[in-house]
């Protein structure tokens, strides 16, 4: 069997959630499957060291212009050229005119649930807005075209099923993401100090993966942190990744605490392999999103023996179970109370850490890869019978 996997952004230097899922899928398939032939379709970029070819895994670098033309023209042409029996698209969209049977991952459908006006006027970046409009136009067609639509939680499966009226259909299924093996408690002092110096980490801090996407609840989190400092006079700082200082300043003015910027550390982009040392040195990981389809960072923090505060909405209770402090993300006071409750109750903090370590072990990239391998075989067999 010849399997094509779309990994357009795998070679870009700044990789994000969906890129890491695709990368872990491919690496685990390389360990599992030494018989089938794989073609990994990527766009040329600078970080080529992230993935290596093996005997049955060939990397195909495709030029093809911007994302839409690469995906809609270059990708299906290449899949056909290399004789793929299945084309697995990993990033919420797929080529509508593909002649190769499609498996599409829909990580979420937030962009489908928003109106065009809401997307255009949102606080998201221009790149995010364009991506959401592109997906909003294309995904309904791709859902019809795909042999199988896979998402990452049962919450999201239900949302997709209801939205596209395919609830209960064999076309739709959920396969959980995993957590990478390098996420573990870091105790090596040299490694901790290296990462601390590299990103200018403070002595005591909370860790928050906020960005400009409204669903991340950055404003609510900053309001909660501001209130925490006012109530406790703590010396804790808030460490945030890759966030624009100008945008941050606007939010701080909006919450009437511009001086809070003196208690925030902006690290810039962080290499994935440095994250365990950042998690391991923080006191609490904050993940109070308004909407998530899965929540890999929660599991990463749990794997590093860190207590997690997360939301009672969407997939987060499903993934966290009883291993996190659950709050209403629309109520900053609950976030503030959660911070104080964990810091002031050693037994509760220890319990969250222990439960988190056990919970994170239930999610494996290897198991995810096994499920996809079964799916490739199923789709190929069904297509072979029909033809």
Short mmCIF file of N, CA, C and O in Angstrom, two decimals, residues 242-348:
data_model
loop_
_atom_site.label_atom_id
_atom_site.label_comp_id
_atom_site.label_asym_id
_atom_site.label_seq_id
_atom_site.Cartn_x
_atom_site.Cartn_y
_atom_site.Cartn_z
N UNK A 242 5.80 33.74 22.85
CA UNK A 242 5.59 34.23 21.48
C UNK A 242 4.41 35.20 21.35
O UNK A 242 3.60 35.08 20.43
N UNK A 243 4.32 36.16 22.26
CA UNK A 243 3.20 37.11 22.23
C UNK A 243 3.72 38.51 21.91
O UNK A 243 4.78 38.92 22.39
N UNK A 244 2.99 39.24 21.10
CA UNK A 244 3.38 40.57 20.67
C UNK A 244 3.21 41.57 21.83
O UNK A 244 2.11 41.67 22.41
N UNK A 245 4.25 42.31 22.13
CA UNK A 245 4.22 43.22 23.29
C UNK A 245 3.21 44.34 23.09
O UNK A 245 2.55 44.77 24.04
N UNK A 246 3.07 44.82 21.86
CA UNK A 246 2.10 45.89 21.58
C UNK A 246 0.68 45.42 21.83
O UNK A 246 -0.13 46.12 22.44
N UNK A 247 0.37 44.21 21.34
CA UNK A 247 -0.97 43.65 21.56
C UNK A 247 -1.22 43.43 23.05
O UNK A 247 -2.32 43.66 23.55
N UNK A 248 -0.18 42.97 23.75
CA UNK A 248 -0.31 42.75 25.20
C UNK A 248 -0.62 44.06 25.92
O UNK A 248 -1.50 44.10 26.79
N UNK A 249 0.07 45.12 25.54
CA UNK A 249 -0.14 46.41 26.19
C UNK A 249 -1.57 46.91 26.01
O UNK A 249 -2.15 47.49 26.92
N UNK A 250 -2.15 46.64 24.84
CA UNK A 250 -3.54 47.05 24.58
C UNK A 250 -4.50 46.35 25.54
O UNK A 250 -5.43 46.96 26.07
N UNK A 251 -4.27 45.05 25.76
CA UNK A 251 -5.15 44.31 26.67
C UNK A 251 -4.99 44.81 28.09
O UNK A 251 -5.98 44.95 28.83
N UNK A 252 -3.76 45.12 28.48
CA UNK A 252 -3.53 45.59 29.85
C UNK A 252 -4.19 46.94 30.11
O UNK A 252 -4.69 47.20 31.21
N UNK A 253 -4.22 47.79 29.10
CA UNK A 253 -4.95 49.06 29.23
C UNK A 253 -6.44 48.78 29.36
O UNK A 253 -7.14 49.40 30.16
N UNK A 254 -6.91 47.79 28.59
CA UNK A 254 -8.33 47.43 28.59
C UNK A 254 -8.78 46.91 29.96
O UNK A 254 -9.91 47.16 30.39
N UNK A 255 -7.89 46.18 30.64
CA UNK A 255 -8.25 45.66 31.98
C UNK A 255 -7.83 46.62 33.09
O UNK A 255 -7.88 46.28 34.26
N UNK A 256 -7.39 47.81 32.67
CA UNK A 256 -7.06 48.90 33.60
C UNK A 256 -5.89 48.56 34.52
O UNK A 256 -5.87 48.92 35.71
N UNK A 257 -4.90 47.86 33.97
CA UNK A 257 -3.68 47.56 34.74
C UNK A 257 -2.46 47.53 33.81
O UNK A 257 -1.82 46.49 33.64
N UNK A 258 -2.11 48.68 33.21
CA UNK A 258 -0.97 48.71 32.29
C UNK A 258 0.36 48.35 32.96
O UNK A 258 1.29 47.87 32.29
N UNK A 259 0.44 48.56 34.28
CA UNK A 259 1.68 48.26 35.00
C UNK A 259 1.91 46.76 35.15
O UNK A 259 3.01 46.33 35.53
N UNK A 260 0.90 45.97 34.83
CA UNK A 260 1.05 44.51 34.93
C UNK A 260 2.14 43.99 34.01
O UNK A 260 2.70 42.91 34.25
N UNK A 261 2.47 44.76 32.99
CA UNK A 261 3.50 44.32 32.04
C UNK A 261 4.83 44.09 32.74
O UNK A 261 5.67 43.31 32.28
N UNK A 262 5.04 44.75 33.88
CA UNK A 262 6.28 44.57 34.64
C UNK A 262 6.33 43.21 35.34
O UNK A 262 7.38 42.82 35.87
N UNK A 263 5.20 42.51 35.35
CA UNK A 263 5.12 41.20 36.00
C UNK A 263 4.94 40.07 34.97
O UNK A 263 4.60 38.95 35.34
N UNK A 264 5.17 40.41 33.71
CA UNK A 264 5.00 39.43 32.63
C UNK A 264 6.31 39.25 31.88
O UNK A 264 7.01 40.24 31.57
N UNK A 265 6.66 38.02 31.60
CA UNK A 265 7.86 37.70 30.82
C UNK A 265 7.42 37.12 29.49
O UNK A 265 6.73 36.09 29.44
N UNK A 266 7.81 37.79 28.40
CA UNK A 266 7.51 37.30 27.05
C UNK A 266 8.76 36.61 26.51
O UNK A 266 9.80 37.25 26.30
N UNK A 267 8.66 35.33 26.28
CA UNK A 267 9.85 34.56 25.90
C UNK A 267 10.17 34.61 24.41
O UNK A 267 11.28 34.29 24.01
N UNK A 268 9.19 35.01 23.58
CA UNK A 268 9.35 34.80 22.15
C UNK A 268 9.08 33.33 21.83
O UNK A 268 8.61 32.57 22.68
N UNK A 269 9.38 32.92 20.61
CA UNK A 269 9.13 31.53 20.22
C UNK A 269 10.04 30.59 21.01
O UNK A 269 11.23 30.85 21.18
N UNK A 270 9.46 29.49 21.49
CA UNK A 270 10.21 28.51 22.27
C UNK A 270 10.31 27.20 21.48
O UNK A 270 9.30 26.67 21.00
N UNK A 271 11.51 26.68 21.36
CA UNK A 271 11.73 25.39 20.72
C UNK A 271 11.03 24.31 21.55
O UNK A 271 11.10 24.32 22.79
N UNK A 272 10.36 23.39 20.87
CA UNK A 272 9.56 22.39 21.57
C UNK A 272 10.36 21.61 22.60
O UNK A 272 9.85 21.29 23.69
N UNK A 273 11.61 21.33 22.31
CA UNK A 273 12.43 20.53 23.24
C UNK A 273 12.83 21.32 24.49
O UNK A 273 13.32 20.73 25.46
N UNK A 274 12.63 22.63 24.49
CA UNK A 274 12.89 23.43 25.69
C UNK A 274 11.68 23.52 26.60
O UNK A 274 11.80 23.93 27.77
N UNK A 275 10.51 23.17 26.10
CA UNK A 275 9.28 23.32 26.88
C UNK A 275 9.27 22.53 28.19
O UNK A 275 8.79 23.03 29.21
N UNK A 276 9.77 21.26 28.20
CA UNK A 276 9.72 20.53 29.48
C UNK A 276 10.41 21.26 30.63
O UNK A 276 9.92 21.23 31.76
N UNK A 277 11.51 21.93 30.35
CA UNK A 277 12.22 22.65 31.41
C UNK A 277 11.45 23.89 31.84
O UNK A 277 11.54 24.32 33.00
N UNK A 278 10.67 24.49 30.93
CA UNK A 278 9.84 25.64 31.31
C UNK A 278 8.66 25.17 32.16
O UNK A 278 8.35 25.77 33.19
N UNK A 279 8.01 24.09 31.72
CA UNK A 279 6.93 23.52 32.53
C UNK A 279 7.44 23.15 33.93
O UNK A 279 6.80 23.46 34.94
N UNK A 280 8.57 22.47 33.96
CA UNK A 280 9.08 21.90 35.21
C UNK A 280 9.43 22.97 36.25
O UNK A 280 9.44 22.68 37.45
N UNK A 281 9.71 24.19 35.80
CA UNK A 281 10.09 25.25 36.73
C UNK A 281 8.93 26.18 37.11
O UNK A 281 9.11 27.08 37.93
N UNK A 282 7.76 25.95 36.50
CA UNK A 282 6.63 26.82 36.84
C UNK A 282 5.85 26.23 38.02
O UNK A 282 5.91 25.03 38.28
N UNK A 283 5.12 27.08 38.71
CA UNK A 283 4.34 26.63 39.86
C UNK A 283 2.97 26.10 39.44
O UNK A 283 2.46 25.15 40.03
N UNK A 284 2.37 26.73 38.42
CA UNK A 284 1.06 26.32 37.92
C UNK A 284 1.00 26.59 36.43
O UNK A 284 1.49 27.63 35.97
N UNK A 285 0.41 25.68 35.69
CA UNK A 285 0.17 25.90 34.27
C UNK A 285 -1.28 26.33 34.06
O UNK A 285 -2.21 25.66 34.51
N UNK A 286 -1.45 27.45 33.37
CA UNK A 286 -2.78 28.00 33.12
C UNK A 286 -3.25 27.67 31.72
O UNK A 286 -2.59 28.01 30.73
N UNK A 287 -4.42 27.00 31.66
CA UNK A 287 -5.01 26.65 30.36
C UNK A 287 -6.52 26.90 30.40
O UNK A 287 -7.32 26.00 30.15
N UNK A 288 -6.92 28.16 30.69
CA UNK A 288 -8.34 28.48 30.84
C UNK A 288 -8.99 28.93 29.53
O UNK A 288 -9.62 29.98 29.46
N UNK A 289 -8.83 28.13 28.49
CA UNK A 289 -9.36 28.48 27.17
C UNK A 289 -10.89 28.51 27.17
O UNK A 289 -11.54 27.88 28.01
N UNK A 290 -11.44 29.22 26.20
CA UNK A 290 -12.88 29.24 26.02
C UNK A 290 -13.34 28.03 25.21
O UNK A 290 -14.47 27.57 25.36
N UNK A 291 -12.45 27.52 24.37
CA UNK A 291 -12.84 26.41 23.48
C UNK A 291 -11.59 25.69 23.00
O UNK A 291 -10.67 26.31 22.47
N UNK A 292 -11.51 24.40 23.19
CA UNK A 292 -10.42 23.57 22.68
C UNK A 292 -11.01 22.26 22.17
O UNK A 292 -11.99 21.75 22.72
N UNK A 293 -10.39 21.72 21.15
CA UNK A 293 -10.83 20.41 20.64
C UNK A 293 -10.12 19.27 21.36
O UNK A 293 -10.61 18.14 21.37
N UNK A 294 -8.96 19.56 21.97
CA UNK A 294 -8.23 18.52 22.70
C UNK A 294 -7.49 19.13 23.90
O UNK A 294 -7.97 19.08 25.01
N UNK A 295 -6.33 19.73 23.67
CA UNK A 295 -5.60 20.36 24.76
C UNK A 295 -4.29 19.67 25.09
O UNK A 295 -4.04 19.32 26.26
N UNK A 296 -3.44 19.46 24.09
CA UNK A 296 -2.14 18.80 24.30
C UNK A 296 -1.32 19.47 25.41
O UNK A 296 -0.71 18.77 26.23
N UNK A 297 -1.26 20.82 25.47
CA UNK A 297 -0.43 21.44 26.52
C UNK A 297 -0.80 21.02 27.94
O UNK A 297 0.06 20.96 28.81
N UNK A 298 -2.07 20.73 28.18
CA UNK A 298 -2.46 20.24 29.51
C UNK A 298 -1.70 18.97 29.86
O UNK A 298 -1.19 18.80 30.96
N UNK A 299 -1.66 18.05 28.89
CA UNK A 299 -0.99 16.76 29.11
C UNK A 299 0.52 16.94 29.23
O UNK A 299 1.18 16.24 29.99
N UNK A 300 1.06 17.89 28.47
CA UNK A 300 2.50 18.17 28.57
C UNK A 300 2.85 18.64 29.98
O UNK A 300 3.83 18.18 30.58
N UNK A 301 2.04 19.56 30.51
CA UNK A 301 2.28 20.07 31.86
C UNK A 301 2.12 18.96 32.89
O UNK A 301 2.95 18.81 33.81
N UNK A 302 1.07 18.15 32.75
CA UNK A 302 0.85 17.04 33.67
C UNK A 302 2.03 16.07 33.64
O UNK A 302 2.46 15.57 34.68
N UNK A 303 2.57 15.82 32.46
CA UNK A 303 3.71 14.91 32.31
C UNK A 303 4.95 15.44 33.00
O UNK A 303 5.86 14.68 33.34
N UNK A 304 5.01 16.77 33.17
CA UNK A 304 6.15 17.40 33.83
C UNK A 304 5.89 17.64 35.32
O UNK A 304 6.63 18.38 35.98
N UNK A 305 4.83 17.00 35.85
CA UNK A 305 4.52 17.05 37.28
C UNK A 305 4.13 18.45 37.75
O UNK A 305 4.53 18.91 38.82
N UNK A 306 3.31 19.11 36.92
CA UNK A 306 2.88 20.48 37.21
C UNK A 306 1.36 20.51 37.35
O UNK A 306 0.65 19.91 36.54
N UNK A 307 0.81 21.20 38.37
CA UNK A 307 -0.64 21.32 38.50
C UNK A 307 -1.22 22.21 37.40
O UNK A 307 -0.59 23.20 37.00
N UNK A 308 -2.40 21.87 36.94
CA UNK A 308 -3.03 22.54 35.81
C UNK A 308 -4.36 23.15 36.22
O UNK A 308 -5.15 22.51 36.92
N UNK A 309 -4.58 24.38 35.78
CA UNK A 309 -5.90 25.00 35.87
C UNK A 309 -6.48 25.06 34.46
O UNK A 309 -5.84 25.60 33.55
N UNK A 310 -7.66 24.48 34.28
CA UNK A 310 -8.27 24.50 32.95
C UNK A 310 -9.78 24.70 33.05
O UNK A 310 -10.32 24.82 34.14
N UNK A 311 -10.44 24.70 31.91
CA UNK A 311 -11.83 25.14 31.83
C UNK A 311 -12.83 23.99 31.90
O UNK A 311 -12.51 22.84 31.60
N UNK A 312 -14.06 24.36 32.22
CA UNK A 312 -15.15 23.39 32.28
C UNK A 312 -15.92 23.33 30.96
O UNK A 312 -17.05 22.85 30.91
N UNK A 313 -15.31 23.82 29.88
CA UNK A 313 -15.98 23.89 28.59
C UNK A 313 -15.34 22.97 27.56
O UNK A 313 -14.20 22.53 27.72
N UNK A 314 -16.07 22.69 26.51
CA UNK A 314 -15.64 21.91 25.33
C UNK A 314 -14.94 20.62 25.74
O UNK A 314 -15.43 19.87 26.57
N UNK A 315 -13.77 20.34 25.18
CA UNK A 315 -13.12 19.04 25.39
C UNK A 315 -12.30 18.97 26.66
O UNK A 315 -11.85 17.88 27.05
N UNK A 316 -12.06 20.09 27.31
CA UNK A 316 -11.08 20.11 28.39
C UNK A 316 -11.44 19.20 29.57
O UNK A 316 -10.56 18.48 30.07
N UNK A 317 -12.69 19.16 30.03
CA UNK A 317 -13.01 18.20 31.10
C UNK A 317 -12.84 16.75 30.65
O UNK A 317 -12.48 15.89 31.45
N UNK A 318 -13.09 16.47 29.38
CA UNK A 318 -12.94 15.12 28.83
C UNK A 318 -11.48 14.67 28.91
O UNK A 318 -11.19 13.53 29.29
N UNK A 319 -10.56 15.56 28.54
CA UNK A 319 -9.15 15.21 28.51
C UNK A 319 -8.52 15.27 29.90
O UNK A 319 -7.74 14.41 30.28
N UNK A 320 -8.87 16.29 30.67
CA UNK A 320 -8.27 16.46 32.00
C UNK A 320 -8.83 15.50 33.03
O UNK A 320 -8.13 15.10 33.96
N UNK A 321 -10.09 15.11 32.88
CA UNK A 321 -10.78 14.29 33.87
C UNK A 321 -10.68 14.95 35.25
O UNK A 321 -10.93 16.14 35.36
N UNK A 322 -10.25 14.19 36.28
CA UNK A 322 -10.17 14.78 37.63
C UNK A 322 -8.75 15.20 37.97
O UNK A 322 -8.43 15.43 39.13
N UNK A 323 -7.90 15.35 36.93
CA UNK A 323 -6.48 15.61 37.17
C UNK A 323 -6.11 17.08 37.04
O UNK A 323 -4.93 17.42 36.98
N UNK A 324 -7.10 17.97 37.00
CA UNK A 324 -6.84 19.41 36.91
C UNK A 324 -7.82 20.16 37.79
O UNK A 324 -8.88 19.64 38.16
N UNK A 325 -7.49 21.39 38.09
CA UNK A 325 -8.41 22.28 38.80
C UNK A 325 -9.31 22.92 37.73
O UNK A 325 -8.83 23.67 36.88
N UNK A 326 -10.58 22.64 37.78
CA UNK A 326 -11.51 23.05 36.73
C UNK A 326 -12.22 24.35 37.13
O UNK A 326 -12.73 24.47 38.24
N UNK A 327 -12.24 25.31 36.18
CA UNK A 327 -12.87 26.61 36.44
C UNK A 327 -13.79 27.01 35.28
O UNK A 327 -13.74 26.41 34.21
N UNK A 328 -14.60 28.02 35.53
CA UNK A 328 -15.39 28.66 34.48
C UNK A 328 -14.51 29.73 33.84
O UNK A 328 -14.19 30.73 34.49
N UNK A 329 -14.11 29.58 32.58
CA UNK A 329 -13.16 30.52 31.97
C UNK A 329 -13.73 31.93 31.80
O UNK A 329 -12.97 32.88 31.60
N UNK A 330 -15.05 32.05 31.86
CA UNK A 330 -15.68 33.37 31.72
C UNK A 330 -15.68 34.14 33.03
O UNK A 330 -16.09 35.30 33.07
N UNK A 331 -15.22 33.51 34.09
CA UNK A 331 -15.19 34.14 35.41
C UNK A 331 -13.74 34.22 35.90
O UNK A 331 -13.24 33.27 36.51
N UNK A 332 -13.04 35.35 35.66
CA UNK A 332 -11.64 35.47 36.09
C UNK A 332 -11.44 35.23 37.58
O UNK A 332 -10.37 34.78 38.00
N UNK A 333 -12.47 35.51 38.37
CA UNK A 333 -12.36 35.30 39.82
C UNK A 333 -12.08 33.83 40.14
O UNK A 333 -11.36 33.53 41.10
N UNK A 334 -12.65 32.93 39.36
CA UNK A 334 -12.41 31.50 39.61
C UNK A 334 -10.97 31.12 39.29
O UNK A 334 -10.38 30.25 39.95
N UNK A 335 -10.39 31.76 38.29
CA UNK A 335 -8.98 31.51 37.97
C UNK A 335 -8.11 32.01 39.12
O UNK A 335 -7.19 31.31 39.58
N UNK A 336 -8.39 33.22 39.58
CA UNK A 336 -7.64 33.80 40.70
C UNK A 336 -7.73 32.91 41.94
O UNK A 336 -6.72 32.61 42.58
N UNK A 337 -8.93 32.47 42.25
CA UNK A 337 -9.13 31.59 43.41
C UNK A 337 -8.37 30.28 43.24
O UNK A 337 -7.78 29.76 44.20
N UNK A 338 -8.37 29.75 42.02
CA UNK A 338 -7.65 28.52 41.75
C UNK A 338 -6.16 28.66 41.99
O UNK A 338 -5.52 27.76 42.56
N UNK A 339 -5.59 29.77 41.56
CA UNK A 339 -4.16 30.02 41.78
C UNK A 339 -3.85 30.01 43.28
O UNK A 339 -2.88 29.36 43.73
N UNK A 340 -4.67 30.71 44.05
CA UNK A 340 -4.42 30.79 45.49
C UNK A 340 -4.65 29.45 46.18
O UNK A 340 -3.90 29.06 47.09
N UNK A 341 -5.67 28.74 45.74
CA UNK A 341 -5.99 27.45 46.36
C UNK A 341 -4.86 26.45 46.17
O UNK A 341 -4.49 25.72 47.11
N UNK A 342 -4.29 26.41 44.97
CA UNK A 342 -3.20 25.47 44.71
C UNK A 342 -1.93 25.88 45.44
O UNK A 342 -1.24 25.04 46.04
N UNK A 343 -1.61 27.18 45.43
CA UNK A 343 -0.38 27.64 46.09
C UNK A 343 -0.43 27.47 47.60
O UNK A 343 0.58 27.20 48.24
N UNK A 344 -1.62 27.61 48.16
CA UNK A 344 -1.74 27.60 49.63
C UNK A 344 -2.09 26.24 50.22
O UNK A 344 -2.19 26.10 51.44
N UNK A 345 -2.26 25.24 49.38
CA UNK A 345 -2.66 23.92 49.86
C UNK A 345 -1.72 22.87 49.25
O UNK A 345 -1.94 22.38 48.16
N UNK A 346 -0.67 22.55 49.98
CA UNK A 346 0.35 21.62 49.47
C UNK A 346 -0.23 20.25 49.16
O UNK A 346 0.16 19.61 48.18
N UNK A 347 -1.15 19.79 50.00
CA UNK A 347 -1.74 18.47 49.78
C UNK A 347 -2.56 18.46 48.48
O UNK A 347 -2.51 17.48 47.72
N UNK A 348 -3.30 19.53 48.24
CA UNK A 348 -4.10 19.62 47.01
C UNK A 348 -3.19 19.70 45.78
O UNK A 348 -3.43 19.03 44.77
#
